[in-house]
Coordinates of N, CA and C and ligand atoms in Angstrom, one line a residue:
M1 N -43.2 -13.3 57.1 CA -41.8 -13.4 56.7 C -41.4 -12.2 56.0
A2 N -40.2 -11.8 56.3 CA -39.6 -10.5 55.7 C -39.6 -10.6 54.2
Q3 N -39.8 -9.5 53.5 CA -39.7 -9.4 52.1 C -38.2 -9.2 51.6
V4 N -37.9 -9.8 50.5 CA -36.6 -9.5 49.9 C -36.9 -8.8 48.6
N5 N -36.4 -7.6 48.5 CA -36.6 -6.8 47.3 C -35.3 -6.5 46.6
V6 N -35.3 -6.9 45.3 CA -34.1 -6.5 44.5 C -34.5 -5.3 43.7
L7 N -33.7 -4.2 43.9 CA -34.0 -2.9 43.4 C -33.5 -2.9 42.0
D8 N -34.3 -3.0 41.0 CA -33.9 -3.3 39.6 C -33.9 -2.0 38.8
H9 N -33.8 -0.9 39.4 CA -33.7 0.4 38.6 C -32.5 0.3 37.7
P10 N -32.6 0.7 36.4 CA -31.5 0.6 35.5 C -30.3 1.3 35.9
L11 N -30.4 2.4 36.6 CA -29.1 3.1 37.0 C -28.4 2.3 38.1
I12 N -29.2 1.7 39.0 CA -28.6 0.9 40.0 C -27.9 -0.3 39.4
Q13 N -28.5 -1.0 38.5 CA -27.9 -2.1 37.8 C -26.7 -1.8 37.0
H14 N -26.7 -0.7 36.3 CA -25.6 -0.2 35.5 C -24.4 0.1 36.4
K15 N -24.6 0.8 37.5 CA -23.5 1.2 38.3 C -22.9 -0.1 39.1
L16 N -23.8 -1.0 39.4 CA -23.4 -2.2 40.1 C -22.4 -3.0 39.2
T17 N -22.6 -3.0 37.9 CA -21.7 -3.7 37.0 C -20.3 -3.1 37.1
Y18 N -20.2 -1.8 37.2 CA -18.8 -1.2 37.3 C -18.3 -1.4 38.7
I19 N -19.1 -1.5 39.7 CA -18.6 -1.8 41.1 C -18.1 -3.2 41.1
R20 N -18.7 -4.1 40.4 CA -18.2 -5.5 40.4 C -16.9 -5.7 39.7
K21 N -16.6 -4.9 38.7 CA -15.4 -5.1 37.8 C -14.1 -5.0 38.6
Q22 N -13.3 -6.0 38.4 CA -12.0 -6.0 39.2 C -11.1 -4.9 38.8
D23 N -11.2 -4.3 37.6 CA -10.3 -3.2 37.3 C -10.8 -1.8 37.6
T24 N -12.0 -1.8 38.4 CA -12.4 -0.5 38.9 C -11.6 -0.2 40.2
G25 N -10.9 1.0 40.1 CA -10.0 1.3 41.2 C -10.8 1.9 42.4
T26 N -10.0 2.2 43.5 CA -10.6 2.6 44.8 C -11.4 3.9 44.6
K27 N -10.9 4.9 43.9 CA -11.6 6.1 43.8 C -13.0 5.9 43.2
E28 N -13.0 5.3 42.0 CA -14.2 5.1 41.3 C -15.1 4.1 42.0
F29 N -14.6 3.1 42.7 CA -15.4 2.2 43.5 C -16.2 2.9 44.5
R30 N -15.4 3.8 45.3 CA -16.0 4.6 46.4 C -17.1 5.5 45.8
E31 N -16.9 6.1 44.7 CA -17.9 7.0 44.1 C -19.1 6.3 43.7
L32 N -18.9 5.1 43.1 CA -20.1 4.3 42.6 C -20.9 3.8 43.8
V33 N -20.2 3.3 44.9 CA -21.0 2.8 46.0 C -21.8 4.0 46.6
D34 N -21.2 5.1 46.7 CA -21.9 6.3 47.2 C -23.2 6.6 46.3
E35 N -23.0 6.6 45.0 CA -24.1 6.9 44.1 C -25.2 5.8 44.2
V36 N -24.8 4.5 44.3 CA -25.8 3.5 44.3 C -26.6 3.6 45.7
A37 N -25.9 3.9 46.7 CA -26.5 4.1 48.0 C -27.6 5.1 47.9
T38 N -27.3 6.2 47.2 CA -28.3 7.3 47.1 C -29.5 6.8 46.3
L39 N -29.3 6.1 45.2 CA -30.4 5.5 44.4 C -31.2 4.5 45.1
M40 N -30.5 3.7 45.9 CA -31.3 2.7 46.7 C -32.1 3.3 47.7
A41 N -31.5 4.4 48.4 CA -32.3 5.1 49.4 C -33.5 5.8 48.8
F42 N -33.3 6.3 47.6 CA -34.5 6.9 46.9 C -35.6 5.9 46.7
E43 N -35.2 4.7 46.3 CA -36.2 3.7 46.1 C -36.9 3.3 47.4
I44 N -36.1 3.1 48.5 CA -36.8 2.5 49.6 C -37.5 3.5 50.5
T45 N -37.4 4.8 50.2 CA -38.1 5.8 51.0 C -39.4 6.2 50.3
R46 N -39.8 5.5 49.2 CA -41.1 5.8 48.6 C -42.3 5.8 49.5
H47 N -42.2 4.9 50.5 CA -43.4 4.7 51.4 C -43.5 5.8 52.4
L48 N -42.5 6.7 52.6 CA -42.6 7.6 53.7 C -43.8 8.5 53.7
P49 N -44.5 8.6 54.8 CA -45.7 9.3 54.9 C -45.6 10.8 54.7
L50 N -46.6 11.4 54.1 CA -46.5 12.9 53.9 C -47.7 13.5 54.6
E51 N -47.6 14.8 54.9 CA -48.8 15.5 55.3 C -48.9 16.8 54.5
E52 N -50.2 17.2 54.3 CA -50.4 18.3 53.5 C -50.3 19.6 54.3
I53 N -49.6 20.6 53.7 CA -49.5 21.9 54.4 C -49.7 23.0 53.4
T54 N -49.9 24.2 53.8 CA -50.1 25.3 52.9 C -48.9 26.2 53.0
V55 N -48.3 26.5 51.9 CA -47.2 27.5 51.9 C -47.5 28.6 51.0
Q56 N -46.9 29.8 51.2 CA -47.1 30.9 50.3 C -46.1 30.9 49.3
T57 N -46.4 30.9 48.0 CA -45.5 31.1 47.0 C -45.4 32.6 46.8
P58 N -44.6 33.2 45.9 CA -44.6 34.6 45.7 C -45.9 35.1 45.0
V59 N -46.7 34.1 44.6 CA -48.0 34.5 43.8 C -49.2 34.2 44.6
A60 N -49.3 33.0 45.3 CA -50.5 32.6 46.0 C -50.2 31.6 47.0
D61 N -51.3 31.2 47.8 CA -51.1 30.0 48.7 C -51.1 28.7 47.9
A62 N -50.3 27.8 48.3 CA -50.2 26.5 47.6 C -50.4 25.4 48.6
K63 N -51.3 24.5 48.4 CA -51.3 23.3 49.2 C -50.2 22.4 48.7
S64 N -49.4 22.0 49.7 CA -48.2 21.2 49.3 C -47.9 20.1 50.3
Y65 N -46.8 19.4 50.2 CA -46.6 18.2 51.1 C -45.2 18.3 51.8
Q66 N -45.2 17.8 53.0 CA -43.9 17.6 53.7 C -43.9 16.3 54.4
L67 N -42.7 15.8 54.7 CA -42.6 14.5 55.3 C -43.2 14.6 56.7
S68 N -44.0 13.5 57.1 CA -44.5 13.5 58.5 C -44.0 12.1 59.0
G69 N -44.4 11.8 60.2 CA -44.0 10.4 60.7 C -42.7 10.4 61.3
K70 N -42.1 9.2 61.4 CA -40.9 8.9 62.2 C -39.7 9.6 61.5
K71 N -38.7 10.0 62.4 CA -37.5 10.5 61.9 C -36.6 9.3 61.5
L72 N -35.6 9.5 60.6 CA -34.8 8.4 60.1 C -33.4 8.3 60.8
G73 N -32.9 7.1 60.7 CA -31.5 6.9 61.1 C -30.8 5.9 60.2
V74 N -29.5 6.1 60.0 CA -28.7 5.2 59.2 C -27.7 4.5 60.1
V75 N -27.6 3.2 59.9 CA -26.6 2.5 60.7 C -25.7 1.6 59.9
P76 N -24.5 2.2 59.6 CA -23.6 1.4 58.8 C -22.9 0.3 59.7
I77 N -22.7 -0.9 59.1 CA -21.9 -1.9 59.7 C -20.4 -1.7 59.3
L78 N -19.6 -1.3 60.3 CA -18.2 -1.0 60.0 C -17.5 -2.3 59.5
R79 N -16.5 -2.1 58.6 CA -16.1 -0.8 58.0 C -16.9 -0.5 56.8
A80 N -17.2 -1.5 56.0 CA -17.6 -1.3 54.6 C -18.9 -0.5 54.5
G81 N -19.8 -0.6 55.5 CA -21.0 0.1 55.5 C -20.8 1.6 55.4
L82 N -19.7 2.1 55.9 CA -19.4 3.5 55.9 C -19.5 4.1 54.5
G83 N -19.1 3.3 53.5 CA -19.2 3.7 52.2 C -20.5 4.1 51.6
M84 N -21.6 3.7 52.4 CA -23.0 3.9 51.9 C -23.6 5.0 52.6
V85 N -23.0 5.6 53.7 CA -23.6 6.6 54.5 C -23.9 7.9 53.8
D86 N -22.8 8.5 53.3 CA -23.0 9.8 52.7 C -24.0 9.9 51.6
G87 N -24.0 8.8 50.8 CA -25.0 8.7 49.7 C -26.4 8.8 50.2
I88 N -26.7 8.3 51.4 CA -28.0 8.4 52.0 C -28.2 9.8 52.6
L89 N -27.2 10.3 53.3 CA -27.3 11.6 53.9 C -27.5 12.7 52.9
N90 N -27.0 12.5 51.6 CA -27.3 13.5 50.6 C -28.8 13.7 50.4
L91 N -29.5 12.6 50.5 CA -31.0 12.7 50.3 C -31.7 13.1 51.6
I92 N -31.2 12.6 52.7 CA -31.9 12.8 54.0 C -30.9 13.4 55.0
P93 N -30.6 14.6 54.9 CA -29.5 15.2 55.7 C -29.8 15.3 57.2
T94 N -31.1 15.2 57.5 CA -31.4 15.2 59.0 C -31.3 13.9 59.7
A95 N -31.1 12.8 58.9 CA -31.0 11.5 59.5 C -29.8 11.5 60.5
K96 N -30.0 10.7 61.6 CA -28.8 10.5 62.5 C -28.1 9.2 62.2
V97 N -26.9 9.1 62.6 CA -26.1 8.0 62.2 C -25.6 7.2 63.4
G98 N -25.9 5.9 63.5 CA -25.4 5.0 64.5 C -24.3 4.2 63.9
H99 N -23.4 3.6 64.7 CA -22.4 2.8 64.1 C -22.3 1.4 64.8
V100 N -22.2 0.3 64.0 CA -21.9 -1.0 64.6 C -20.6 -1.5 64.0
G101 N -19.7 -1.8 64.9 CA -18.4 -2.3 64.4 C -18.4 -3.8 64.6
L102 N -18.2 -4.5 63.4 CA -18.2 -5.9 63.4 C -17.2 -6.3 62.4
Y103 N -16.4 -7.3 62.7 CA -15.6 -7.9 61.6 C -15.8 -9.4 61.6
R104 N -15.6 -10.0 60.5 CA -15.9 -11.5 60.3 C -14.6 -12.2 60.6
D105 N -14.6 -13.1 61.6 CA -13.4 -13.9 61.9 C -13.1 -14.8 60.7
P106 N -11.9 -14.7 60.1 CA -11.6 -15.4 58.9 C -11.7 -16.9 59.0
E107 N -11.5 -17.4 60.2 CA -11.5 -18.9 60.4 C -13.0 -19.4 60.5
T108 N -13.7 -18.8 61.5 CA -15.0 -19.3 61.8 C -16.1 -18.6 61.0
L109 N -15.8 -17.5 60.3 CA -16.7 -16.6 59.6 C -17.8 -16.0 60.5
R110 N -17.6 -16.1 61.8 CA -18.6 -15.5 62.7 C -18.3 -14.1 63.0
P111 N -19.3 -13.2 63.2 CA -19.0 -11.8 63.4 C -18.4 -11.6 64.8
V112 N -17.5 -10.7 64.9 CA -16.9 -10.2 66.2 C -17.2 -8.8 66.4
E113 N -17.9 -8.4 67.5 CA -18.3 -7.0 67.7 C -17.2 -6.3 68.4
Y114 N -16.9 -5.1 67.9 CA -15.8 -4.3 68.6 C -16.3 -2.9 68.9
Y115 N -17.4 -2.5 68.4 CA -17.8 -1.1 68.7 C -19.3 -0.9 68.4
S116 N -20.0 -0.1 69.2 CA -21.3 0.4 68.8 C -21.6 1.7 69.5
K117 N -22.3 2.6 68.8 CA -22.7 3.9 69.3 C -23.9 4.3 68.5
M118 N -25.0 4.5 69.3 CA -26.3 4.8 68.6 C -26.9 6.1 69.1
P119 N -27.7 6.8 68.2 CA -28.4 7.9 68.7 C -29.3 7.5 69.9
S120 N -29.5 8.4 70.8 CA -30.2 8.0 72.1 C -31.7 7.7 71.8
D121 N -32.2 8.2 70.7 CA -33.7 8.0 70.4 C -33.9 7.0 69.3
I122 N -33.1 5.9 69.2 CA -33.3 5.0 68.1 C -34.7 4.3 68.1
H123 N -35.2 4.2 69.3 CA -36.6 3.6 69.4 C -37.6 4.4 68.7
E124 N -37.4 5.6 68.4 CA -38.4 6.5 67.8 C -38.1 6.7 66.3
R125 N -37.0 6.1 65.8 CA -36.5 6.3 64.4 C -36.8 5.1 63.5
E126 N -37.0 5.4 62.3 CA -37.0 4.4 61.2 C -35.5 4.2 60.8
L127 N -35.0 3.0 61.0 CA -33.5 2.8 60.8 C -33.3 2.1 59.5
I128 N -32.2 2.5 58.8 CA -31.7 1.7 57.6 C -30.3 1.2 57.9
V129 N -30.2 -0.1 58.1 CA -28.9 -0.7 58.3 C -28.2 -0.9 57.0
V130 N -27.0 -0.5 56.8 CA -26.3 -0.6 55.5 C -25.0 -1.3 55.6
D131 N -24.8 -2.2 54.7 CA -23.6 -3.0 54.5 C -23.5 -3.4 53.0
P132 N -22.4 -3.2 52.3 CA -22.5 -3.6 50.9 C -22.7 -5.1 50.8
M133 N -22.2 -5.9 51.7 CA -22.2 -7.4 51.5 C -23.1 -8.1 52.5
L134 N -23.9 -9.0 52.1 CA -24.7 -9.9 52.9 C -24.2 -11.3 52.5
A135 N -23.3 -11.8 53.2 CA -22.6 -13.1 52.7 C -23.2 -14.3 53.5
T136 N -22.6 -14.7 54.6 CA -23.2 -15.7 55.5 C -24.4 -15.1 56.2
G137 N -24.5 -13.8 56.3 CA -25.6 -13.1 57.0 C -25.3 -13.0 58.5
G138 N -24.1 -13.5 59.0 CA -23.8 -13.4 60.4 C -23.7 -12.0 60.9
S139 N -23.0 -11.2 60.1 CA -22.8 -9.8 60.6 C -24.1 -9.0 60.6
A140 N -24.9 -9.1 59.6 CA -26.1 -8.4 59.5 C -27.1 -8.9 60.7
A141 N -27.1 -10.2 60.9 CA -28.0 -10.7 61.9 C -27.6 -10.2 63.3
A142 N -26.2 -10.2 63.5 CA -25.7 -9.7 64.8 C -26.0 -8.2 65.0
A143 N -25.9 -7.4 63.9 CA -26.2 -6.0 64.0 C -27.7 -5.8 64.3
L144 N -28.5 -6.5 63.6 CA -30.0 -6.4 63.9 C -30.3 -6.7 65.3
T145 N -29.7 -7.8 65.8 CA -30.0 -8.2 67.2 C -29.6 -7.1 68.2
L146 N -28.4 -6.5 67.9 CA -27.9 -5.5 68.8 C -28.8 -4.3 68.8
L147 N -29.3 -3.9 67.6 CA -30.2 -2.8 67.5 C -31.5 -3.0 68.2
K148 N -32.0 -4.2 68.1 CA -33.3 -4.6 68.7 C -33.1 -4.5 70.3
E149 N -31.9 -5.0 70.7 CA -31.6 -5.0 72.2 C -31.6 -3.6 72.7
K150 N -31.2 -2.6 71.8 CA -31.1 -1.2 72.2 C -32.4 -0.5 72.0
G151 N -33.4 -1.2 71.6 CA -34.8 -0.6 71.5 C -35.3 -0.3 70.2
A152 N -34.5 -0.5 69.1 CA -35.0 -0.2 67.8 C -36.2 -1.0 67.4
Q153 N -37.2 -0.4 66.8 CA -38.5 -1.1 66.5 C -38.8 -1.2 65.0
N154 N -38.1 -0.3 64.3 CA -38.5 -0.2 62.8 C -37.2 -0.2 62.0
I155 N -36.8 -1.3 61.4 CA -35.5 -1.4 60.8 C -35.7 -2.0 59.4
K156 N -34.9 -1.5 58.5 CA -34.7 -2.1 57.1 C -33.2 -2.4 56.9
L157 N -33.0 -3.4 56.1 CA -31.6 -3.8 55.8 C -31.3 -3.5 54.3
M158 N -30.3 -2.8 54.0 CA -30.0 -2.4 52.6 C -28.6 -2.8 52.3
C159 N -28.4 -3.7 51.3 CA -27.1 -4.2 50.9 C -26.9 -4.2 49.4
L160 N -25.7 -4.0 48.9 CA -25.5 -4.0 47.5 C -25.7 -5.4 46.9
L161 N -25.0 -6.3 47.5 CA -25.1 -7.7 47.0 C -25.4 -8.7 48.2
A162 N -26.0 -9.8 47.8 CA -26.3 -10.8 48.9 C -26.1 -12.2 48.2
A163 N -25.8 -13.1 49.1 CA -25.8 -14.5 48.7 C -27.1 -15.1 49.3
P164 N -27.7 -16.1 48.7 CA -28.9 -16.7 49.2 C -28.7 -17.2 50.7
E165 N -27.5 -17.6 51.0 CA -27.3 -18.1 52.4 C -27.5 -17.0 53.4
G166 N -27.1 -15.8 53.0 CA -27.2 -14.6 53.9 C -28.6 -14.2 54.1
V167 N -29.3 -14.2 53.0 CA -30.8 -13.8 53.0 C -31.5 -14.8 54.0
K168 N -31.2 -16.1 53.8 CA -31.8 -17.1 54.6 C -31.5 -16.9 56.1
E169 N -30.3 -16.6 56.4 CA -29.9 -16.4 57.8 C -30.7 -15.2 58.4
V170 N -30.7 -14.1 57.7 CA -31.5 -13.0 58.3 C -32.9 -13.3 58.4
Q171 N -33.5 -14.0 57.4 CA -34.9 -14.3 57.5 C -35.2 -15.2 58.7
E172 N -34.2 -16.1 59.0 CA -34.5 -17.1 60.1 C -34.5 -16.4 61.4
Y173 N -33.5 -15.5 61.6 CA -33.3 -14.8 62.9 C -34.1 -13.5 63.0
H174 N -34.4 -12.9 61.9 CA -35.1 -11.6 61.9 C -36.2 -11.6 60.9
P175 N -37.3 -12.4 61.0 CA -38.3 -12.5 60.0 C -39.1 -11.2 59.8
D176 N -38.9 -10.3 60.8 CA -39.7 -9.0 60.7 C -38.9 -8.0 59.9
I177 N -37.7 -8.3 59.4 CA -36.9 -7.2 58.8 C -37.0 -7.3 57.2
D178 N -37.4 -6.3 56.6 CA -37.4 -6.3 55.1 C -35.9 -6.0 54.6
I179 N -35.6 -6.8 53.5 CA -34.2 -6.7 53.0 C -34.3 -6.1 51.6
Y180 N -33.4 -5.1 51.3 CA -33.4 -4.4 50.0 C -32.0 -4.6 49.4
L181 N -31.9 -5.1 48.2 CA -30.7 -5.5 47.6 C -30.5 -4.9 46.2
G182 N -29.2 -4.7 45.8 CA -29.0 -4.3 44.4 C -29.0 -5.6 43.6
A183 N -28.5 -6.7 44.1 CA -28.6 -8.0 43.4 C -28.5 -9.1 44.3
L184 N -29.2 -10.2 44.0 CA -29.0 -11.5 44.7 C -28.2 -12.4 43.9
D185 N -27.0 -12.7 44.4 CA -26.0 -13.5 43.7 C -26.2 -15.0 43.8
E186 N -25.3 -15.8 43.3 CA -25.5 -17.2 43.2 C -25.3 -18.0 44.5
K187 N -24.1 -17.7 45.1 CA -23.7 -18.6 46.2 C -22.5 -18.0 47.0
L188 N -22.1 -18.7 48.0 CA -20.8 -18.4 48.7 C -19.8 -19.4 48.3
D189 N -18.5 -18.9 48.3 CA -17.4 -19.9 48.1 C -17.0 -20.5 49.4
D190 N -16.0 -21.3 49.4 CA -15.7 -22.0 50.7 C -15.0 -21.1 51.7
K191 N -14.6 -19.8 51.3 CA -14.1 -18.8 52.2 C -15.2 -17.8 52.6
G192 N -16.4 -18.1 52.2 CA -17.5 -17.2 52.6 C -17.6 -16.0 51.7
Y193 N -17.0 -16.0 50.6 CA -17.1 -14.8 49.6 C -18.3 -15.0 48.7
I194 N -18.9 -13.9 48.4 CA -20.1 -14.0 47.5 C -19.6 -14.3 46.0
I195 N -20.2 -15.2 45.4 CA -19.9 -15.6 44.0 C -21.1 -15.1 43.1
P196 N -20.9 -14.3 42.1 CA -19.7 -13.7 41.6 C -19.2 -12.5 42.5
G197 N -20.1 -11.8 43.1 CA -19.8 -10.8 44.1 C -19.0 -9.6 43.5
L198 N -18.2 -9.1 44.4 CA -17.3 -8.0 44.0 C -15.9 -8.0 44.7
G199 N -15.7 -9.1 45.4 CA -14.5 -9.2 46.2 C -14.7 -8.7 47.6
D200 N -13.6 -8.2 48.2 CA -13.7 -7.7 49.6 C -14.1 -6.2 49.6
A201 N -15.3 -5.9 50.0 CA -15.9 -4.6 49.9 C -15.0 -3.6 50.7
G202 N -14.7 -3.9 51.9 CA -13.9 -3.0 52.7 C -12.6 -2.7 52.1
D203 N -11.9 -3.7 51.6 CA -10.6 -3.5 51.0 C -10.7 -2.6 49.8
R204 N -11.7 -2.9 49.0 CA -11.9 -2.1 47.7 C -12.2 -0.7 48.0
L205 N -13.0 -0.4 49.1 CA -13.4 0.9 49.4 C -12.3 1.7 50.0
F206 N -11.5 1.1 50.8 CA -10.5 1.9 51.5 C -9.0 1.6 51.0
G207 N -8.9 0.8 50.0 CA -7.6 0.5 49.4 C -6.6 -0.2 50.3
T208 N -7.1 -1.1 51.1 CA -6.3 -1.8 52.1 C -5.7 -3.1 51.6
K209 N -5.8 -3.4 50.3 CA -5.2 -4.7 49.9 C -4.2 -4.4 48.8
Ligands
LIG1 C1 -17.7 -7.7 55.3 C2 -18.9 -7.0 54.9 C3 -19.9 -7.5 55.9 C4 -19.5 -8.9 56.2 C5 -20.4 -9.8 55.4 O1 -17.1 -7.1 56.4 O2 -18.8 -5.6 54.8 O3 -19.9 -6.7 57.1 O4 -18.2 -9.0 55.7 O5 -20.1 -11.1 55.8 P1 -21.1 -12.1 56.5 O6 -22.5 -11.8 55.9 O7 -20.6 -13.4 56.3 O8 -21.1 -11.7 58.0 P2 -15.7 -7.6 57.0 O9 -15.9 -8.5 58.1 O10 -14.8 -8.0 55.9 O11 -15.1 -6.3 57.7 P3 -14.7 -4.9 57.1 O12 -16.0 -4.2 56.6 O13 -14.1 -4.2 58.2 O14 -13.8 -5.1 55.9
LIG2 N1 -17.3 -9.7 52.7 C1 -16.9 -9.1 51.6 O1 -16.4 -8.0 51.6 N2 -17.1 -9.7 50.4 C2 -17.7 -10.9 50.3 O2 -17.9 -11.5 49.2 C3 -18.1 -11.6 51.5 C4 -17.9 -10.9 52.7

């Protein structure tokens, strides 16, 4: 069964508090989401394999390390996932970016796919799927299915906030995918919003409400 990891680094938790606050405006919200994405990416890339190499310093040879192993990819679920991309690319500038366009039908709460474009070599990459919100889990589960159908073999899911219902949905349909969260919240309301959550992530990021 996939692991659920809440990243409890103090800086992540502090910034999440300000992301949640209703009087945090669009500019600050966007900056904070960007910063938290960087911090979360820092935490979840701890396992990346290294190889030893020798480099010449101005003084002598030094045995040192560089990343080895698979190349990385970031896959935001549009729209709100876009807010987490640059924060990750700041750390891993060579990562390629795929996009999955999904919106949640407000009546059925089921995801509707409207776009996807992936790097051609996703089967060779370690992918981080990003979306601020894991609510019913329908959008994330659909994005993961789409990526697997396109050949992805190594995927992590990274979200700022989740409801237990969303975690359960992803675990049921994708038991092989590890989930990384800033916080695991209490529940969903009857409109499928995370309680206490942060409201509508896309609207807060892009100022559309
Ligand atoms: C939000 C959010 C997730 C989805 C989560 O996107 O960014 O993608 O809802 O809900 P779920 O877990 O119940 O599927 P939304 O559909 O509002 O689209 P947007 O990002 O374009 O605003
Ligand atoms: N999508 C959001 O943006 N917020 C929620 O709480 C649930 C889904």
